[in-house]
Amino acid sequence: GENVEQHPSTLSVQEGDSAVIKCTYSDSASNYFPWYKQELGKRPQLIIDIRSNVGEKKDQRIAVTLNKTAKHFSLHITETQPEDSAVYFCAASKNSGGSNYKLTFGKGTLLTVNP
Amino acid sequence: KAGVTQTPRYLIKTRGQQVTLSCSPISGHRSVSWYQQTPGQGLQFLFEYFSETQRNKGNFPGRFSGRQFSNSRSEMNVSTLELGDSALYLCASSLTGVTDTQYFGPGTRLTVL
């Protein structure tokens, strides 16, 4: 089955700096890669996702890049703010032949943005 | 529109008992997925239901089961509870499945004593 590894497990940055979180996946057939943000005591929320037919996607201060050859994808947050502090999870799944498969998550990265 | 709701929010059970958790998806969403979240293992996929049919199942023992009703509401059941089943159980709904935007519920915190 799919295996997703996420690094680093903790990341501390100064407000205004950039943050990068990296994930690798094992199943070359995976074609859907979402990122979720979970603030303390709250539910996970989708912040951005990418499908394997594109290499990069941006949404304001957040971007995700995908390297299918190397089987890794990364989350980039620019101009970090204290409200970006949370646990970020990457995940991978595939949609093949009209069928969906399970969603496999990385172990999460605790991002702390220091004012 | 109303978000995903889960009941109960907190539950305390003892080993050997069974428990049923409920999830009401966003109106119009036909896919409901269940996840177990623990500090050690993170978020793990339990199963996904779509139009009352289980489409996918994670690597959990048969003690974990679920079902979905015609109104898309879903329940999951854990029988013969073990201490290791203590976790936050999250459900998520989407229009078509896990490769669509999923909206999570607040979770049910299960403690097994």
CSV table of C-alpha atoms in Angstrom, one decimal:
chain,number,residue,atom,x,y,z
A,1,GLY,CA,0.0,0.0,0.0
A,2,GLU,CA,0.9,3.7,-0.1
A,3,ASN,CA,3.4,5.1,2.4
A,4,VAL,CA,3.8,8.8,2.9
A,5,GLU,CA,6.7,10.3,4.8
A,6,GLN,CA,6.7,13.9,6.0
A,7,HIS,CA,9.6,16.1,7.1
A,8,PRO,CA,10.3,17.8,9.3
A,9,SER,CA,8.2,16.8,12.2
A,10,THR,CA,8.6,20.2,13.8
A,11,LEU,CA,9.5,23.6,12.3
A,12,SER,CA,10.0,26.9,14.0
A,13,VAL,CA,10.3,30.1,12.0
A,14,GLN,CA,10.3,33.8,12.6
A,15,GLU,CA,7.3,35.8,11.4
A,16,GLY,CA,7.8,36.9,7.8
A,17,ASP,CA,10.1,34.0,7.0
A,18,SER,CA,9.2,31.2,4.6
A,19,ALA,CA,8.4,27.6,5.6
A,20,VAL,CA,8.8,24.5,3.6
A,21,ILE,CA,7.4,21.1,4.4
A,22,LYS,CA,8.3,18.0,2.3
A,23,CYS,CA,6.6,14.7,1.7
A,24,THR,CA,7.5,11.6,-0.3
A,25,TYR,CA,5.2,8.9,-1.4
A,26,SER,CA,5.7,5.3,-2.5
A,27,ASP,CA,2.9,4.5,-5.0
A,28,SER,CA,3.8,5.9,-8.4
A,29,ALA,CA,0.1,5.6,-9.3
A,30,SER,CA,-0.9,8.2,-6.7
A,31,ASN,CA,-2.3,11.3,-8.4
A,32,TYR,CA,-4.0,13.4,-5.8
A,33,PHE,CA,-2.0,15.3,-3.1
A,34,PRO,CA,-3.9,17.5,-0.6
A,35,TRP,CA,-2.5,19.5,2.3
A,36,TYR,CA,-4.5,19.9,5.5
A,37,LYS,CA,-4.0,22.4,8.3
A,38,GLN,CA,-5.1,21.5,11.9
A,39,GLU,CA,-5.0,24.2,14.5
A,40,LEU,CA,-4.9,23.1,18.2
A,41,GLY,CA,-8.2,21.5,19.2
A,42,LYS,CA,-9.8,22.1,15.8
A,43,ARG,CA,-10.7,19.9,12.8
A,44,PRO,CA,-8.3,19.5,9.8
A,45,GLN,CA,-9.0,21.9,6.9
A,46,LEU,CA,-7.9,21.5,3.4
A,47,ILE,CA,-5.6,24.4,2.4
A,48,ILE,CA,-4.4,23.4,-1.0
A,49,ASP,CA,-4.2,20.3,-3.2
A,50,ILE,CA,-2.5,19.3,-6.4
A,51,ARG,CA,-3.1,16.7,-9.0
A,52,SER,CA,-0.4,14.9,-10.9
A,53,ASN,CA,-1.2,16.7,-14.2
A,54,VAL,CA,0.3,19.9,-12.8
A,55,GLY,CA,3.7,20.6,-11.3
A,56,GLU,CA,2.9,23.7,-9.1
A,57,LYS,CA,-0.2,25.4,-7.7
A,58,LYS,CA,-0.4,28.7,-5.8
A,59,ASP,CA,-3.0,30.3,-3.6
A,60,GLN,CA,-1.8,33.6,-2.2
A,61,ARG,CA,1.0,32.9,0.3
A,62,ILE,CA,0.7,29.1,-0.1
A,63,ALA,CA,2.1,27.0,-2.9
A,64,VAL,CA,2.6,23.3,-3.5
A,65,THR,CA,5.1,21.7,-5.9
A,66,LEU,CA,5.0,18.2,-7.2
A,67,ASN,CA,7.9,16.1,-8.6
A,68,LYS,CA,6.4,12.9,-10.0
A,69,THR,CA,9.7,11.5,-11.0
A,70,ALA,CA,11.1,11.7,-7.6
A,71,LYS,CA,7.7,11.0,-6.0
A,72,HIS,CA,7.8,14.0,-3.6
A,73,PHE,CA,5.7,17.1,-3.1
A,74,SER,CA,6.3,20.2,-0.9
A,75,LEU,CA,4.3,22.9,0.8
A,76,HIS,CA,5.7,26.4,0.7
A,77,ILE,CA,4.3,29.2,2.9
A,78,THR,CA,5.7,32.6,2.4
A,79,GLU,CA,5.6,35.7,4.7
A,80,THR,CA,4.5,33.5,7.6
A,81,GLN,CA,2.2,34.9,10.2
A,82,PRO,CA,1.5,33.8,13.8
A,83,GLU,CA,-1.9,32.5,12.7
A,84,ASP,CA,0.0,30.0,10.4
A,85,SER,CA,1.0,28.1,13.5
A,86,ALA,CA,-0.6,24.7,13.3
A,87,VAL,CA,0.0,21.1,12.4
A,88,TYR,CA,0.2,20.5,8.7
A,89,PHE,CA,-0.5,17.1,7.1
A,90,CYS,CA,0.2,16.0,3.6
A,91,ALA,CA,-1.6,13.1,2.0
A,92,ALA,CA,-1.7,11.0,-1.1
A,93,SER,CA,-4.4,9.1,-2.9
A,94,LYS,CA,-5.3,8.0,-6.4
A,95,ASN,CA,-8.3,8.0,-8.6
A,96,SER,CA,-8.0,5.4,-11.3
A,97,GLY,CA,-10.5,4.0,-13.7
A,98,GLY,CA,-13.3,5.8,-12.0
A,99,SER,CA,-12.4,4.3,-8.6
A,100,ASN,CA,-11.3,6.2,-5.5
A,101,TYR,CA,-8.7,4.8,-3.2
A,102,LYS,CA,-7.9,5.5,0.5
A,103,LEU,CA,-6.2,8.6,1.6
A,104,THR,CA,-2.8,8.1,3.2
A,105,PHE,CA,-1.5,10.8,5.5
A,106,GLY,CA,2.0,11.8,6.6
A,107,LYS,CA,2.6,12.0,10.3
A,108,GLY,CA,2.3,15.8,10.4
A,109,THR,CA,4.6,18.9,10.9
A,110,LEU,CA,4.1,21.2,13.8
A,111,LEU,CA,4.8,24.7,12.5
A,112,THR,CA,5.4,27.4,15.0
A,113,VAL,CA,5.7,31.0,13.8
A,114,ASN,CA,7.4,33.2,16.4
A,115,PRO,CA,6.3,36.9,16.4
B,1,LYS,CA,-24.8,25.5,4.6
B,2,ALA,CA,-24.3,23.5,7.8
B,3,GLY,CA,-21.0,21.8,8.3
B,4,VAL,CA,-20.2,18.2,9.1
B,5,THR,CA,-21.5,17.2,12.6
B,6,GLN,CA,-20.5,14.3,14.8
B,7,THR,CA,-22.1,12.9,17.9
B,8,PRO,CA,-21.3,12.4,20.6
B,9,ARG,CA,-18.3,14.7,21.0
B,10,TYR,CA,-16.9,12.8,24.0
B,11,LEU,CA,-17.2,9.3,25.1
B,12,ILE,CA,-15.8,7.2,27.9
B,13,LYS,CA,-16.0,3.4,27.7
B,14,THR,CA,-14.4,0.5,29.4
B,15,ARG,CA,-12.5,-2.4,27.8
B,16,GLY,CA,-14.7,-5.0,26.2
B,17,GLN,CA,-17.6,-2.6,25.6
B,18,GLN,CA,-18.8,-1.5,22.1
B,19,VAL,CA,-19.4,2.0,20.8
B,20,THR,CA,-21.3,3.6,18.0
B,21,LEU,CA,-20.3,7.0,16.6
B,22,SER,CA,-22.4,9.1,14.2
B,23,CYS,CA,-21.6,11.5,11.4
B,24,SER,CA,-23.9,13.8,9.5
B,25,PRO,CA,-22.4,15.0,6.3
B,26,ILE,CA,-22.9,18.3,4.5
B,27,SER,CA,-26.2,18.3,2.6
B,28,GLY,CA,-25.6,16.9,-0.9
B,29,HIS,CA,-22.4,15.1,0.0
B,30,ARG,CA,-22.6,11.4,-0.8
B,31,SER,CA,-19.1,10.3,0.4
B,32,VAL,CA,-18.3,9.9,4.1
B,33,SER,CA,-14.8,8.8,5.3
B,34,TRP,CA,-13.7,7.9,8.8
B,35,TYR,CA,-10.3,8.5,10.3
B,36,GLN,CA,-8.6,7.7,13.6
B,37,GLN,CA,-6.2,10.3,14.9
B,38,THR,CA,-3.7,9.5,17.7
B,39,PRO,CA,-0.5,11.3,18.8
B,40,GLY,CA,1.6,8.3,17.8
B,41,GLN,CA,0.1,7.2,14.5
B,42,GLY,CA,-1.3,10.5,13.2
B,43,LEU,CA,-4.3,10.3,10.9
B,44,GLN,CA,-5.2,6.9,9.7
B,45,PHE,CA,-7.9,6.0,7.2
B,46,LEU,CA,-10.6,3.6,8.5
B,47,PHE,CA,-13.1,3.4,5.6
B,48,GLU,CA,-15.1,5.3,3.1
B,49,TYR,CA,-18.8,5.0,2.2
B,50,PHE,CA,-20.5,6.3,-0.9
B,51,SER,CA,-24.2,5.8,-1.6
B,52,GLU,CA,-24.5,3.3,1.2
B,53,THR,CA,-21.7,1.1,-0.1
B,54,GLN,CA,-18.2,0.7,1.5
B,55,ARG,CA,-15.8,1.6,-1.2
B,56,ASN,CA,-12.5,1.4,0.6
B,57,LYS,CA,-11.2,0.1,3.9
B,58,GLY,CA,-8.0,0.8,5.8
B,59,ASN,CA,-5.8,-1.6,7.7
B,60,PHE,CA,-7.9,-1.9,10.9
B,61,PRO,CA,-9.2,-5.1,12.5
B,62,GLY,CA,-12.8,-6.4,11.9
B,63,ARG,CA,-13.8,-4.9,15.2
B,64,PHE,CA,-14.1,-1.6,13.3
B,65,SER,CA,-17.2,-1.5,11.1
B,66,GLY,CA,-19.4,1.1,9.6
B,67,ARG,CA,-22.5,1.8,7.5
B,68,GLN,CA,-24.2,4.6,5.6
B,69,PHE,CA,-27.8,5.3,5.4
B,70,SER,CA,-29.9,6.5,2.5
B,71,ASN,CA,-29.6,10.1,3.7
B,72,SER,CA,-25.8,9.8,3.6
B,73,ARG,CA,-25.5,9.9,7.4
B,74,SER,CA,-22.9,7.4,8.6
B,75,GLU,CA,-22.2,5.4,11.7
B,76,MET,CA,-19.1,3.6,12.8
B,77,ASN,CA,-19.0,0.8,15.4
B,78,VAL,CA,-16.1,-0.5,17.4
B,79,SER,CA,-16.7,-3.7,19.2
B,80,THR,CA,-14.8,-5.3,22.1
B,81,LEU,CA,-13.0,-2.0,22.9
B,82,GLU,CA,-9.3,-2.1,23.7
B,83,LEU,CA,-7.2,0.5,25.5
B,84,GLY,CA,-5.4,1.3,22.2
B,85,ASP,CA,-8.7,2.4,20.6
B,86,SER,CA,-8.6,5.6,22.6
B,87,ALA,CA,-8.4,8.3,19.9
B,88,LEU,CA,-10.1,11.1,18.2
B,89,TYR,CA,-12.4,9.7,15.5
B,90,LEU,CA,-13.0,12.1,12.6
B,91,CYS,CA,-15.4,11.8,9.8
B,92,ALA,CA,-15.2,13.8,6.6
B,93,SER,CA,-17.7,14.3,3.8
B,94,SER,CA,-17.3,15.2,0.2
B,95,LEU,CA,-19.3,15.2,-3.0
B,96,THR,CA,-17.5,12.3,-4.8
B,97,GLY,CA,-14.8,10.8,-2.6
B,98,VAL,CA,-11.4,11.2,-1.0
B,99,THR,CA,-9.9,12.8,-4.1
B,100,ASP,CA,-12.4,15.6,-3.8
B,101,THR,CA,-12.3,18.4,-1.2
B,102,GLN,CA,-13.1,16.8,2.1
B,103,TYR,CA,-14.8,18.6,5.0
B,104,PHE,CA,-14.0,17.3,8.4
B,105,GLY,CA,-16.3,17.1,11.4
B,106,PRO,CA,-15.2,18.2,14.9
B,107,GLY,CA,-14.5,14.6,15.9
B,108,THR,CA,-15.5,12.3,18.7
B,109,ARG,CA,-13.0,11.9,21.5
B,110,LEU,CA,-13.1,8.2,22.7
B,111,THR,CA,-11.4,7.2,25.9
B,112,VAL,CA,-11.2,3.6,26.8
B,113,LEU,CA,-10.5,2.8,30.4
